[in-house]
Amino acid sequence: MSRVYMKGNEAIVEGALRAGLEGFFGYPITPSSEIIEGLAERFFADRERERRGEKPMYPKFRVFLQMESELASINAVMGGASVGCRVMTASSSPGISLKQEGISYIAACELPCVIINIMRGGPGLGSIQPEQGDYFQAVKGGGHGDYKLIVFAPNSVQEMAEHTMLLFNLTDKYRTPGMLLADGYLGQMKESMEFPDVPIEEYEKPWAATGMGDRETQNTIEFLFLTPEPMVEAKTRLLQKYKQIEANEVRYEDYKIDDAKILVTAFGTPSRVAKAAVDQAREKGVKVGLIRPITLWPFPYQVYADLTTHQIDRVLVVEMSFGQFVEDVRLGVEGRAEVKLYARYGGIVPTEKEILEKIMELV
Amino acid sequence: MRVSALIPKYPEPETYMGHTHYCPGCGHATLHKLLGEVVDELGIRKRVIMIEPVGCSVLALKYLKFDGIQGPHGRAPAIATAVKRLRPESIVITYQGDGDLAAIGTNEIIHAANRGELFTVVFVNNAVYGMTGGQMAPTTLLGQKSTTTPTGRFAEFCGYPLRVCELLNTLDAPVYLERVSLFDVEHILKTRAALKKALLNQIEGRGFSLVEVLSNCPTNWKMTPEESWEFVKNEMTKVFPLGVFRDK
Amino acid sequence: MKTEIIIAGFGGQGVLFLGDLIAYCAMKEGKYVTWVPSYGPESRGGTCNCQVICSDQLIGSPAIVHPDVLIVFNQPSLYKFLPRLKTNGTLLYDSFLIKELPAREDIRVVGVPAFQISKMGNMVMMGAFLAVTKGIKPETVYQTLEEKLTGAKAKFIPVNKDAIEKGIKYISDKSLETSNE
């Protein structure tokens, strides 16, 4: 397969279109704006083609709209998902905070959609530099109520495309929203890549509110109960679904762990830096390996548990925040190993040298 | 000849299911019935997707038999925007109260109207938050008491009643804006005609239509139904004059 | 083999495009590449930089601490990045725009009056970069320009190519002088 050179945000655009994106609703914010711009460019180029009587390049991509706010964007996504279409929105940290109300409703109503978060520095207006401070918000539920998002954490431009495509399939499969959680570095950087081949999985959506047509029964997209019993029933169904996702969809990458005594773990941009640091430590004879969660929810707790049961007694967590991801690692490790945190926050990507030093401290 | 043969045959209502949960004398029940009748008359029930509000009419889809979506408070116009654009063959209606449309969802309604989205808005203005127990709405009249304006609404604290039709009438895109009411039979029939016109505008692809319906809330206004309709007729219409604001 | 390059200057000098072109051409020659821009509120006039890595292996960190090559187009960028340049690294700077050169004995210093030679100073510097590092073949660059600049933009191919050639020539003339001395 031939290699292409692409920006992370553009890879998301290409991935979404190849996955059969039908509607996009968004609001500009740095460092994710290339997504809304890239989709606008392709959408309006297709309208020009139609005007000239030519075939559109992306016949499925019928609706693009820059909305008046992040709230309107996520609610338009809710509308599009309700009528059974593949829809997406994209933003960065402060914008994702604004979307949380809608995300909670979408999860409650079991609507599939893809939400892209190109993380920047926070809290508040923060900075436009890369951070990973939205980890809790993404994996623990940033909106109100019990719910989960399928969260993918790419660490390369190629995975930006691949995970976007996977998310469209998985969110349709499970009828639940999903988030691509990448940092500003991954959105802004360009990289050589091979375009991933993720086949589109088509799912019937008999539940969609498309107008009754030939149906005798109403399809209503809602999650409102006046008494506890039906709500218990509905939430139990949600919980069972989440358990099914936890059982089937955990993904992670392991690297040189077979004989490792020390484990380094990170997700997103720091994970590729950590991988290079692992190689450098190996050159010095240190038996060190890497676990990189690819799905942040469902989280690969089991692999941490297994590795720390007999093999590994020291774990180094590298992340670009005060330390959020580390809490899930600790839940996996459950006290069986010493867990050290190397937290680089404020918009600075940890270097290979720094991580190597931290590894050597554990030797 | 049997007497029953003399009774004219009315078609069975298909959309309106014949019952609601609203308080006695509430305008929602009348409006649901009118909307159901108009949808039946236009033969569009199977194409309708209605966005319910958050408010007393949050369960409207239990009384009106078509597909629908229950969205967050105030966001119906954003949801409807996507629904209509992605399913242009459907007939999209948002049914929203004054808190929903004119307070928490002001941004969404203004921008949907400004884009000229091809859906129909039924805006119920009864000058109070009904479901949450009678707090001030953006449309509460000056001097009117609510649980959050216990001594009456004062402009210096809470501003003035918001006039939605007049506000939207400053925009270029909307094709139809009318304020109607339900306080007597004549006005109920005018409301019915306005709903039909607004839906026809959508069926014929003309553009954004909004019908503002001045309604009542006897429970939270602490009035009898009769008194509440008198209040609508005598007080509310002074602040919110009835009429067609836009018809193009 | 891994080459890490930082390019910095004012916004509008073509800093990001220069890095982009280097990365793309290196990929065409079979390398793994990354390119990271500084992104900020400045579009024109503010300082701006990008980081390019070209490698035979998959690239770990896309962030560069100590570059092998530093290309700078203004004084503030020189002050900011020169201390980070690797020992035995290469500094390419615009000698028309940068007048003060802090002393560093452990590096190779190449001054090119890029924006004096042409208003497409970034492409002059591309030529100088090609001639100095010899990492990428000029033909690959010309080919890329022809592939990327199509339609209405095709008219920019000759001026770009001309600027690159001037950069290459400047370096070869200069090394001729040095060897004559």
PDB file of C-alpha atoms in Angstrom, chain A residues 162-276:
ATOM      1  CA  GLU A 162      -8.378   4.197  11.592  1.00  0.00           C
ATOM      2  CA  HIS A 163      -9.994   4.877  14.962  1.00  0.00           C
ATOM      3  CA  THR A 164     -12.495   7.301  13.473  1.00  0.00           C
ATOM      4  CA  MET A 165     -13.577   4.554  11.070  1.00  0.00           C
ATOM      5  CA  LEU A 166     -13.697   1.932  13.822  1.00  0.00           C
ATOM      6  CA  LEU A 167     -15.779   4.237  15.991  1.00  0.00           C
ATOM      7  CA  PHE A 168     -18.444   4.588  13.310  1.00  0.00           C
ATOM      8  CA  ASN A 169     -18.748   0.797  13.146  1.00  0.00           C
ATOM      9  CA  LEU A 170     -18.693   0.181  16.889  1.00  0.00           C
ATOM     10  CA  THR A 171     -21.084   2.977  17.830  1.00  0.00           C
ATOM     11  CA  ASP A 172     -23.583   1.663  15.290  1.00  0.00           C
ATOM     12  CA  LYS A 173     -23.044  -1.899  16.479  1.00  0.00           C
ATOM     13  CA  TYR A 174     -23.724  -1.064  20.125  1.00  0.00           C
ATOM     14  CA  ARG A 175     -26.037   1.941  19.643  1.00  0.00           C
ATOM     15  CA  THR A 176     -23.906   4.160  21.851  1.00  0.00           C
ATOM     16  CA  PRO A 177     -21.835   7.304  21.346  1.00  0.00           C
ATOM     17  CA  GLY A 178     -18.068   7.147  20.960  1.00  0.00           C
ATOM     18  CA  MET A 179     -15.238   9.611  21.324  1.00  0.00           C
ATOM     19  CA  LEU A 180     -11.883   9.940  19.657  1.00  0.00           C
ATOM     20  CA  LEU A 181      -9.611  11.435  22.313  1.00  0.00           C
ATOM     21  CA  ALA A 182      -6.456  12.857  20.791  1.00  0.00           C
ATOM     22  CA  ASP A 183      -4.222  15.694  21.869  1.00  0.00           C
ATOM     23  CA  GLY A 184      -3.473  18.856  19.906  1.00  0.00           C
ATOM     24  CA  TYR A 185      -0.153  17.447  18.721  1.00  0.00           C
ATOM     25  CA  LEU A 186      -1.855  14.570  16.932  1.00  0.00           C
ATOM     26  CA  GLY A 187      -4.393  16.921  15.384  1.00  0.00           C
ATOM     27  CA  GLN A 188      -1.793  19.372  14.122  1.00  0.00           C
ATOM     28  CA  MET A 189       1.075  17.132  13.092  1.00  0.00           C
ATOM     29  CA  LYS A 190       1.549  15.678   9.646  1.00  0.00           C
ATOM     30  CA  GLU A 191       2.966  12.239   9.231  1.00  0.00           C
ATOM     31  CA  SER A 192       3.618   9.619   6.612  1.00  0.00           C
ATOM     32  CA  MET A 193       0.986   6.894   6.861  1.00  0.00           C
ATOM     33  CA  GLU A 194      -0.731   4.075   5.065  1.00  0.00           C
ATOM     34  CA  PHE A 195      -4.440   4.628   4.800  1.00  0.00           C
ATOM     35  CA  PRO A 196      -6.092   1.946   6.910  1.00  0.00           C
ATOM     36  CA  ASP A 197      -8.554  -0.440   5.348  1.00  0.00           C
ATOM     37  CA  VAL A 198     -11.509  -0.590   7.719  1.00  0.00           C
ATOM     38  CA  PRO A 199     -14.567  -2.009   5.948  1.00  0.00           C
ATOM     39  CA  ILE A 200     -17.849  -0.189   6.567  1.00  0.00           C
ATOM     40  CA  GLU A 201     -20.174  -2.312   8.676  1.00  0.00           C
ATOM     41  CA  GLU A 202     -23.806  -1.538   7.922  1.00  0.00           C
ATOM     42  CA  TYR A 203     -26.313  -1.972  10.731  1.00  0.00           C
ATOM     43  CA  GLU A 204     -30.083  -1.915  10.414  1.00  0.00           C
ATOM     44  CA  LYS A 205     -31.660   0.851  12.468  1.00  0.00           C
ATOM     45  CA  PRO A 206     -35.290  -0.151  12.905  1.00  0.00           C
ATOM     46  CA  TRP A 207     -35.475   2.035  16.020  1.00  0.00           C
ATOM     47  CA  ALA A 208     -34.784   5.301  14.186  1.00  0.00           C
ATOM     48  CA  ALA A 209     -37.432   8.054  14.255  1.00  0.00           C
ATOM     49  CA  THR A 210     -37.775   8.412  10.508  1.00  0.00           C
ATOM     50  CA  GLY A 211     -41.518   9.075  10.368  1.00  0.00           C
ATOM     51  CA  MET A 212     -43.881   6.125  10.878  1.00  0.00           C
ATOM     52  CA  GLY A 213     -44.227   5.258   7.193  1.00  0.00           C
ATOM     53  CA  ASP A 214     -45.476   1.666   7.053  1.00  0.00           C
ATOM     54  CA  ARG A 215     -44.947   1.099  10.758  1.00  0.00           C
ATOM     55  CA  GLU A 216     -47.977   0.796  13.056  1.00  0.00           C
ATOM     56  CA  THR A 217     -46.005   1.706  16.164  1.00  0.00           C
ATOM     57  CA  GLN A 218     -44.345   5.009  16.965  1.00  0.00           C
ATOM     58  CA  ASN A 219     -40.576   5.269  17.163  1.00  0.00           C
ATOM     59  CA  THR A 220     -39.763   7.774  19.850  1.00  0.00           C
ATOM     60  CA  ILE A 221     -36.229   8.613  20.876  1.00  0.00           C
ATOM     61  CA  GLU A 222     -36.520   9.454  24.546  1.00  0.00           C
ATOM     62  CA  PHE A 223     -35.269   8.608  28.002  1.00  0.00           C
ATOM     63  CA  LEU A 224     -37.770   9.931  30.538  1.00  0.00           C
ATOM     64  CA  PHE A 225     -39.553   7.995  33.236  1.00  0.00           C
ATOM     65  CA  LEU A 226     -42.175   9.099  35.731  1.00  0.00           C
ATOM     66  CA  THR A 227     -41.737   6.086  38.010  1.00  0.00           C
ATOM     67  CA  PRO A 228     -38.623   4.155  39.107  1.00  0.00           C
ATOM     68  CA  GLU A 229     -39.489   0.672  37.806  1.00  0.00           C
ATOM     69  CA  PRO A 230     -39.286   1.313  34.060  1.00  0.00           C
ATOM     70  CA  MET A 231     -36.164   3.421  34.605  1.00  0.00           C
ATOM     71  CA  VAL A 232     -34.517   0.583  36.506  1.00  0.00           C
ATOM     72  CA  GLU A 233     -35.334  -1.665  33.578  1.00  0.00           C
ATOM     73  CA  ALA A 234     -33.981   0.765  30.990  1.00  0.00           C
ATOM     74  CA  LYS A 235     -30.812   1.492  32.932  1.00  0.00           C
ATOM     75  CA  THR A 236     -30.202  -2.200  33.523  1.00  0.00           C
ATOM     76  CA  ARG A 237     -30.342  -2.689  29.776  1.00  0.00           C
ATOM     77  CA  LEU A 238     -27.798   0.127  29.381  1.00  0.00           C
ATOM     78  CA  LEU A 239     -25.559  -1.416  32.023  1.00  0.00           C
ATOM     79  CA  GLN A 240     -25.706  -4.827  30.373  1.00  0.00           C
ATOM     80  CA  LYS A 241     -24.694  -3.250  27.111  1.00  0.00           C
ATOM     81  CA  TYR A 242     -21.732  -1.535  28.779  1.00  0.00           C
ATOM     82  CA  LYS A 243     -20.688  -4.874  30.279  1.00  0.00           C
ATOM     83  CA  GLN A 244     -20.867  -6.467  26.857  1.00  0.00           C
ATOM     84  CA  ILE A 245     -18.639  -3.715  25.437  1.00  0.00           C
ATOM     85  CA  GLU A 246     -16.214  -4.184  28.324  1.00  0.00           C
ATOM     86  CA  ALA A 247     -16.085  -7.899  27.582  1.00  0.00           C
ATOM     87  CA  ASN A 248     -15.595  -7.579  23.819  1.00  0.00           C
ATOM     88  CA  GLU A 249     -13.962  -4.334  22.846  1.00  0.00           C
ATOM     89  CA  VAL A 250     -10.886  -3.753  25.014  1.00  0.00           C
ATOM     90  CA  ARG A 251      -7.915  -2.903  22.808  1.00  0.00           C
ATOM     91  CA  TYR A 252      -4.318  -2.204  23.720  1.00  0.00           C
ATOM     92  CA  GLU A 253      -0.840  -2.492  22.281  1.00  0.00           C
ATOM     93  CA  ASP A 254       1.918  -4.317  24.131  1.00  0.00           C
ATOM     94  CA  TYR A 255       5.585  -3.861  23.307  1.00  0.00           C
ATOM     95  CA  LYS A 256       8.503  -5.918  24.570  1.00  0.00           C
ATOM     96  CA  ILE A 257       6.639  -7.122  27.644  1.00  0.00           C
ATOM     97  CA  ASP A 258       7.480 -10.839  27.445  1.00  0.00           C
ATOM     98  CA  ASP A 259      10.491 -10.642  29.760  1.00  0.00           C
ATOM     99  CA  ALA A 260       9.869  -7.152  31.150  1.00  0.00           C
ATOM    100  CA  LYS A 261      10.364  -6.424  34.831  1.00  0.00           C
ATOM    101  CA  ILE A 262       9.473  -2.756  34.509  1.00  0.00           C
ATOM    102  CA  LEU A 263       6.370  -1.545  32.703  1.00  0.00           C
ATOM    103  CA  VAL A 264       5.946   1.857  31.106  1.00  0.00           C
ATOM    104  CA  THR A 265       2.412   2.867  30.204  1.00  0.00           C
ATOM    105  CA  ALA A 266       0.975   5.858  28.384  1.00  0.00           C
ATOM    106  CA  PHE A 267      -1.666   6.687  25.785  1.00  0.00           C
ATOM    107  CA  GLY A 268      -1.719   9.101  22.849  1.00  0.00           C
ATOM    108  CA  THR A 269       1.350  11.189  22.002  1.00  0.00           C
ATOM    109  CA  PRO A 270       3.338  10.323  25.171  1.00  0.00           C
ATOM    110  CA  SER A 271       2.947   6.617  24.330  1.00  0.00           C
ATOM    111  CA  ARG A 272       5.037   6.919  21.167  1.00  0.00           C
ATOM    112  CA  VAL A 273       7.672   8.890  23.063  1.00  0.00           C
ATOM    113  CA  ALA A 274       7.599   6.206  25.758  1.00  0.00           C
ATOM    114  CA  LYS A 275       8.023   3.480  23.138  1.00  0.00           C
ATOM    115  CA  ALA A 276      11.224   5.132  21.896  1.00  0.00           C
TER     116      ALA A 276
END
